[in-house]
Amino acid sequence: MQEILSRCIADLLYEHERLTIPGLGSFEHTHAPALIDQIQGEVHAPSRFVKFNANIIMDDGVLLDCLQNHLKLTTAQTTDWLEQEVAHIKEALQRKDIVEIPGVGRLFLNFEQQLQFVAESSANFNIDAFGLQSIAAQPILRQQHERQPIPPTPSSTTAQTNINPIAPWYQAYLPWLIAVALVLIGASIYFLGFNNNTSPATPATTVPIERLNTSPSNEQTTDPATPPAPEQPTQQAATPTDTPAPIAEDTEAPTLPPHEHEAIIAVGLYGKKENTERMVRKLSTDGYSVFTEPEGKYMRVGVSIRYSHDDELRQALKEAQRAYTSSAFVMYVDGERVKR
């Protein structure tokens, strides 16, 4: 690719949300907020990544104006020059060559003859966060310490004595005050006990004459003054065949409902740490639950989904193949690895 064309594309992406290469496709921005990676212990600044859309090929005139200013040609001449460069790019792609745009990324054709774009890991077109690097961040563990009382200084003690002149008098008469309080408490207890002892006796209950010298009856009495005897609860002895009820075990791990399943869809295998982190950020931004698993010296990246029917799993697999890579596949179903 011509140096002038590459420089115009890289410069214009800082100023425009979308940049179209007539006849080839369009570059579009994807906004990513600030991200805290608790696994790697890093904080990433807000960024704008570039993705390529091969379906939008209409000329918006932005790239043409930039090329005309650099080439010092007429509009018609600049249009012909750009068409020739696009034709050279398509020829290189048909030869299975990788077309590199410095500072932006690389274009290539996959095994299904579809145009693919891979952005550079260091490319960040967010002007507000330009030049900000990821920083290491670890949680701060705080310990609570009991505050020790500060002993009073001699000067403060003297000041308190001067401010409160009642304190010396209180210290001098404190034993007499305690003695008076004890006398008052004892007198109160004595008078309360005396009043209780001199309370009138409870009159005896009058027994009817017909109840005298009579044997007790087995029938229940109807006398309202005598309450019925409380029934004693009967206890049935446990037979040797009785067994205690089983106690349900409490498990901490959550279980899925019977009608729901969980599957892992693999979307990539990476050998570089920055590529793995970039895919993890993208999947998290898209709202997926990210799954990672080492495979030798590589790292497998995927998404975890829950579904009730197989049609939902097939639909999720198609969405992952369309959004990320056509080679995405189902890796695990309910914790068991799926044979490919």
XYZ file of C-alpha atoms in Angstrom:
340
model
C 0.000 0.000 0.000
C 1.244 3.475 -0.882
C 2.704 5.441 1.996
C 0.503 8.449 1.254
C -2.674 6.348 1.375
C -1.637 4.676 4.650
C -0.764 8.001 6.278
C -4.091 9.554 5.249
C -6.049 6.598 6.650
C -4.184 6.670 9.992
C -4.538 10.461 10.375
C -8.228 10.598 9.446
C -9.196 7.876 11.926
C -8.300 10.235 14.774
C -10.850 12.763 13.495
C -13.723 10.666 12.087
C -15.865 7.883 13.498
C -16.036 6.232 10.053
C -13.665 6.325 7.075
C -14.580 4.728 3.744
C -12.154 3.367 1.139
C -14.265 3.467 -2.063
C -14.755 0.013 -3.511
C -13.097 -1.800 -0.581
C -14.924 -1.100 2.720
C -15.073 1.191 5.736
C -13.192 1.546 9.019
C -15.434 2.140 12.045
C -14.638 3.007 15.654
C -15.567 0.819 18.609
C -15.591 2.587 21.965
C -14.258 0.748 25.018
C -14.548 2.303 28.520
C -11.849 2.186 31.159
C -11.340 -1.414 32.222
C -10.107 -2.914 35.487
C -8.537 -6.304 34.835
C -8.681 -8.009 38.235
C -7.020 -11.150 36.867
C -3.922 -9.380 35.538
C -4.076 -6.603 38.154
C -4.087 -3.758 35.600
C -6.181 -0.681 34.832
C -6.647 0.202 31.155
C -7.526 3.687 29.928
C -10.606 4.343 27.736
C -9.913 3.556 24.102
C -11.346 3.506 20.592
C -10.513 0.462 18.514
C -11.011 0.107 14.770
C -13.011 -2.593 13.040
C -13.534 -3.084 9.303
C -16.924 -3.319 7.556
C -16.666 -4.639 4.001
C -20.350 -3.900 3.263
C -20.031 -0.090 3.259
C -18.081 0.871 0.106
C -19.777 4.145 -0.918
C -17.376 7.098 -1.164
C -17.948 9.769 1.487
C -15.271 12.110 0.015
C -13.162 12.361 3.211
C -10.283 10.172 2.025
C -10.365 11.692 -1.453
C -9.913 15.240 -0.070
C -6.928 14.188 2.030
C -5.231 12.459 -0.925
C -5.856 15.440 -3.189
C -4.135 17.767 -0.696
C -1.073 15.495 -0.550
C -0.864 14.594 -4.254
C -1.657 18.105 -5.574
C -3.853 16.601 -8.307
C -7.298 17.363 -9.638
C -10.358 15.578 -8.317
C -10.611 13.330 -11.370
C -6.915 12.469 -11.271
C -7.078 11.734 -7.537
C -10.119 9.497 -8.079
C -8.285 7.507 -10.784
C -5.206 7.204 -8.566
C -7.307 5.893 -5.654
C -9.113 3.369 -7.889
C -5.763 1.996 -9.068
C -4.538 1.634 -5.468
C -7.735 -0.189 -4.461
C -7.283 -2.525 -7.443
C -3.688 -3.268 -6.345
C -4.917 -4.022 -2.815
C -7.523 -6.480 -4.117
C -4.923 -8.203 -6.286
C -2.602 -8.605 -3.320
C -5.439 -10.034 -1.232
C -6.298 -12.551 -3.979
C -2.651 -13.683 -3.918
C -3.129 -14.467 -0.186
C -0.871 -11.545 0.748
C -1.397 -9.547 3.916
C -1.971 -5.847 3.275
C -0.583 -3.873 6.196
C -1.664 -0.350 7.088
C 0.954 1.058 9.491
C -0.570 2.327 12.723
C -3.984 0.814 11.921
C -3.829 -2.945 11.241
C -3.719 -5.674 8.578
C -6.159 -6.867 5.901
C -6.274 -10.444 4.584
C -8.637 -13.070 3.153
C -9.566 -16.048 5.327
C -10.037 -19.603 4.086
C -13.658 -18.746 3.152
C -12.427 -15.884 0.915
C -13.899 -13.296 3.262
C -12.086 -10.049 3.980
C -10.780 -9.908 7.562
C -9.136 -7.110 9.526
C -6.886 -7.330 12.600
C -6.211 -4.049 14.410
C -2.848 -3.295 15.955
C -2.770 -3.869 19.696
C -1.190 -0.473 20.356
C -3.610 1.472 18.121
C -5.821 3.731 20.245
C -7.689 6.484 18.389
C -9.159 8.077 21.527
C -7.536 11.524 21.570
C -8.489 12.151 25.212
C -6.614 9.007 26.321
C -3.805 9.184 23.779
C -0.476 8.000 25.222
C -1.963 6.615 28.466
C -0.451 3.236 29.295
C -1.970 0.455 31.379
C -0.959 0.669 35.028
C -0.648 -2.044 37.650
C -3.274 -1.905 40.396
C -3.592 -4.152 43.416
C -6.333 -3.994 46.089
C -5.340 -2.206 49.282
C -5.835 -4.253 52.436
C -6.627 -2.014 55.350
C -6.331 -3.059 58.992
C -8.260 -1.389 61.747
C -6.219 -0.381 64.751
C -7.675 0.536 68.115
C -7.002 4.111 69.023
C -5.038 4.371 72.237
C -6.149 7.129 74.613
C -3.718 10.005 74.819
C -2.505 10.523 78.413
C -3.165 14.007 79.676
C -0.202 16.288 79.943
C 0.558 18.130 83.187
C -0.390 21.409 81.616
C -3.819 20.069 80.572
C -4.446 18.665 84.086
C -3.648 22.028 85.623
C -5.946 23.748 83.199
C -8.835 21.354 84.033
C -8.280 21.961 87.775
C -8.486 25.681 87.268
C -11.571 25.430 85.097
C -13.565 23.049 87.406
C -13.146 24.141 91.063
C -15.816 21.619 92.247
C -13.529 18.608 91.672
C -11.385 19.071 94.873
C -14.513 19.398 97.043
C -16.028 16.285 95.435
C -12.890 14.240 96.091
C -12.744 15.347 99.743
C -16.371 14.437 100.579
C -16.716 11.357 98.364
C -16.543 8.798 101.284
C -19.313 10.651 103.189
C -21.499 10.726 100.104
C -21.095 6.968 99.652
C -22.031 6.315 103.290
C -25.197 8.448 103.058
C -26.217 6.653 99.868
C -25.808 3.241 101.535
C -27.940 4.333 104.517
C -30.721 5.537 102.217
C -30.655 2.281 100.250
C -30.821 0.170 103.415
C -33.738 2.214 104.813
C -35.643 1.823 101.564
C -35.177 -1.966 101.592
C -36.325 -2.156 105.247
C -39.543 -0.195 104.714
C -40.403 -2.133 101.580
C -39.989 -5.462 103.432
C -42.011 -4.214 106.437
C -44.940 -3.209 104.252
C -44.959 -6.610 102.575
C -45.034 -8.456 105.935
C -47.932 -6.346 107.298
C -50.162 -6.823 104.266
C -53.630 -8.301 105.141
C -53.899 -12.057 104.865
C -55.793 -13.554 101.992
C -59.245 -14.721 103.170
C -59.723 -18.462 103.193
C -61.828 -19.927 100.500
C -65.272 -20.982 101.748
C -65.908 -24.652 101.112
C -69.555 -25.685 100.547
C -71.050 -27.976 103.180
C -72.002 -30.601 100.643
C -68.302 -30.971 99.724
C -67.258 -31.891 103.298
C -66.422 -35.511 104.187
C -67.010 -36.721 100.634
C -64.689 -38.927 98.649
C -63.163 -37.483 95.513
C -64.986 -38.316 92.305
C -63.448 -39.539 89.064
C -65.625 -37.178 87.089
C -64.297 -33.757 86.055
C -65.192 -31.045 88.571
C -67.322 -28.122 87.524
C -66.067 -25.842 90.253
C -64.704 -22.707 88.539
C -62.291 -22.141 91.412
C -60.465 -25.401 90.720
C -58.855 -25.469 87.273
C -58.712 -28.807 85.472
C -55.456 -30.706 85.658
C -53.372 -30.245 82.522
C -53.182 -33.228 80.248
C -49.826 -34.965 80.150
C -48.537 -35.417 76.626
C -48.273 -39.028 75.656
C -44.959 -40.144 74.271
C -44.817 -43.109 71.968
C -41.669 -45.155 72.381
C -39.696 -45.461 69.212
C -39.529 -48.971 67.837
C -36.176 -50.401 66.817
C -37.288 -50.123 63.185
C -37.654 -46.333 63.418
C -34.831 -44.565 61.611
C -34.031 -40.850 61.809
C -35.008 -38.721 58.863
C -32.119 -38.038 56.494
C -30.530 -34.630 56.741
C -30.096 -32.779 53.459
C -26.534 -31.869 52.773
C -25.837 -28.189 52.154
C -23.722 -27.641 49.104
C -22.227 -24.296 48.359
C -21.806 -24.726 44.570
C -24.882 -23.430 42.630
C -26.671 -25.925 40.420
C -28.505 -25.250 37.180
C -32.255 -25.909 36.881
C -33.120 -29.270 35.312
C -34.218 -27.642 32.056
C -31.153 -25.366 31.710
C -27.678 -26.202 30.357
C -24.332 -24.423 30.171
C -21.955 -24.468 27.219
C -18.544 -22.967 26.374
C -18.053 -21.623 22.838
C -14.372 -21.221 21.881
C -13.673 -18.117 19.787
C -9.877 -17.958 19.659
C -6.472 -19.465 20.515
C -3.663 -16.967 21.183
C 0.024 -17.199 21.884
C 0.628 -13.570 22.897
C -0.624 -12.094 26.122
C -1.741 -8.810 24.559
C -3.866 -10.618 21.981
C -5.565 -12.631 24.715
C -6.238 -9.518 26.780
C -7.647 -7.670 23.787
C -10.114 -10.474 23.014
C -11.120 -10.727 26.702
C -11.861 -6.996 26.764
C -13.885 -7.195 23.584
C -15.976 -10.131 24.829
C -16.568 -8.400 28.173
C -17.620 -5.204 26.376
C -20.073 -7.206 24.234
C -21.712 -8.526 27.427
C -20.414 -12.103 27.436
C -19.149 -14.129 30.396
C -15.532 -14.788 29.398
C -13.884 -18.229 29.639
C -10.102 -18.787 29.442
C -8.125 -22.040 29.574
C -4.434 -22.675 28.871
C -3.590 -25.156 26.095
C 0.118 -25.834 26.221
C 1.891 -22.537 25.576
C -1.289 -20.999 24.123
C -4.403 -19.589 25.766
C -7.898 -20.608 24.691
C -10.530 -17.849 24.934
C -14.277 -18.422 24.792
C -17.676 -17.386 26.122
C -20.006 -19.120 28.567
C -23.726 -19.254 27.738
C -26.800 -20.857 29.262
C -29.613 -22.316 27.187
C -32.715 -24.459 27.485
C -32.979 -25.892 23.949
C -30.406 -26.982 21.393
C -31.736 -24.379 18.959
C -30.579 -21.644 21.337
C -27.073 -23.140 21.429
C -26.890 -23.337 17.632
C -28.092 -19.716 17.353
C -25.454 -18.555 19.891
C -22.755 -20.425 17.912
C -23.806 -18.710 14.678
C -23.695 -15.290 16.362
C -20.179 -15.985 17.700
C -18.995 -17.143 14.247
C -20.489 -14.069 12.626
C -19.209 -11.569 15.233
C -15.707 -12.926 15.942
C -14.479 -15.806 13.834
C -16.056 -18.325 11.513
C -14.004 -21.090 13.170
C -15.765 -20.758 16.567
C -16.967 -24.100 17.948
C -18.687 -25.599 20.994
C -15.957 -26.730 23.399
C -17.831 -27.845 26.549
C -21.452 -28.777 27.309
C -22.412 -29.082 30.992
C -18.724 -29.422 31.949
C -17.936 -32.218 29.454
C -15.649 -31.623 26.517
C -17.336 -31.999 23.126
C -15.539 -34.136 20.536
C -14.970 -32.270 17.296
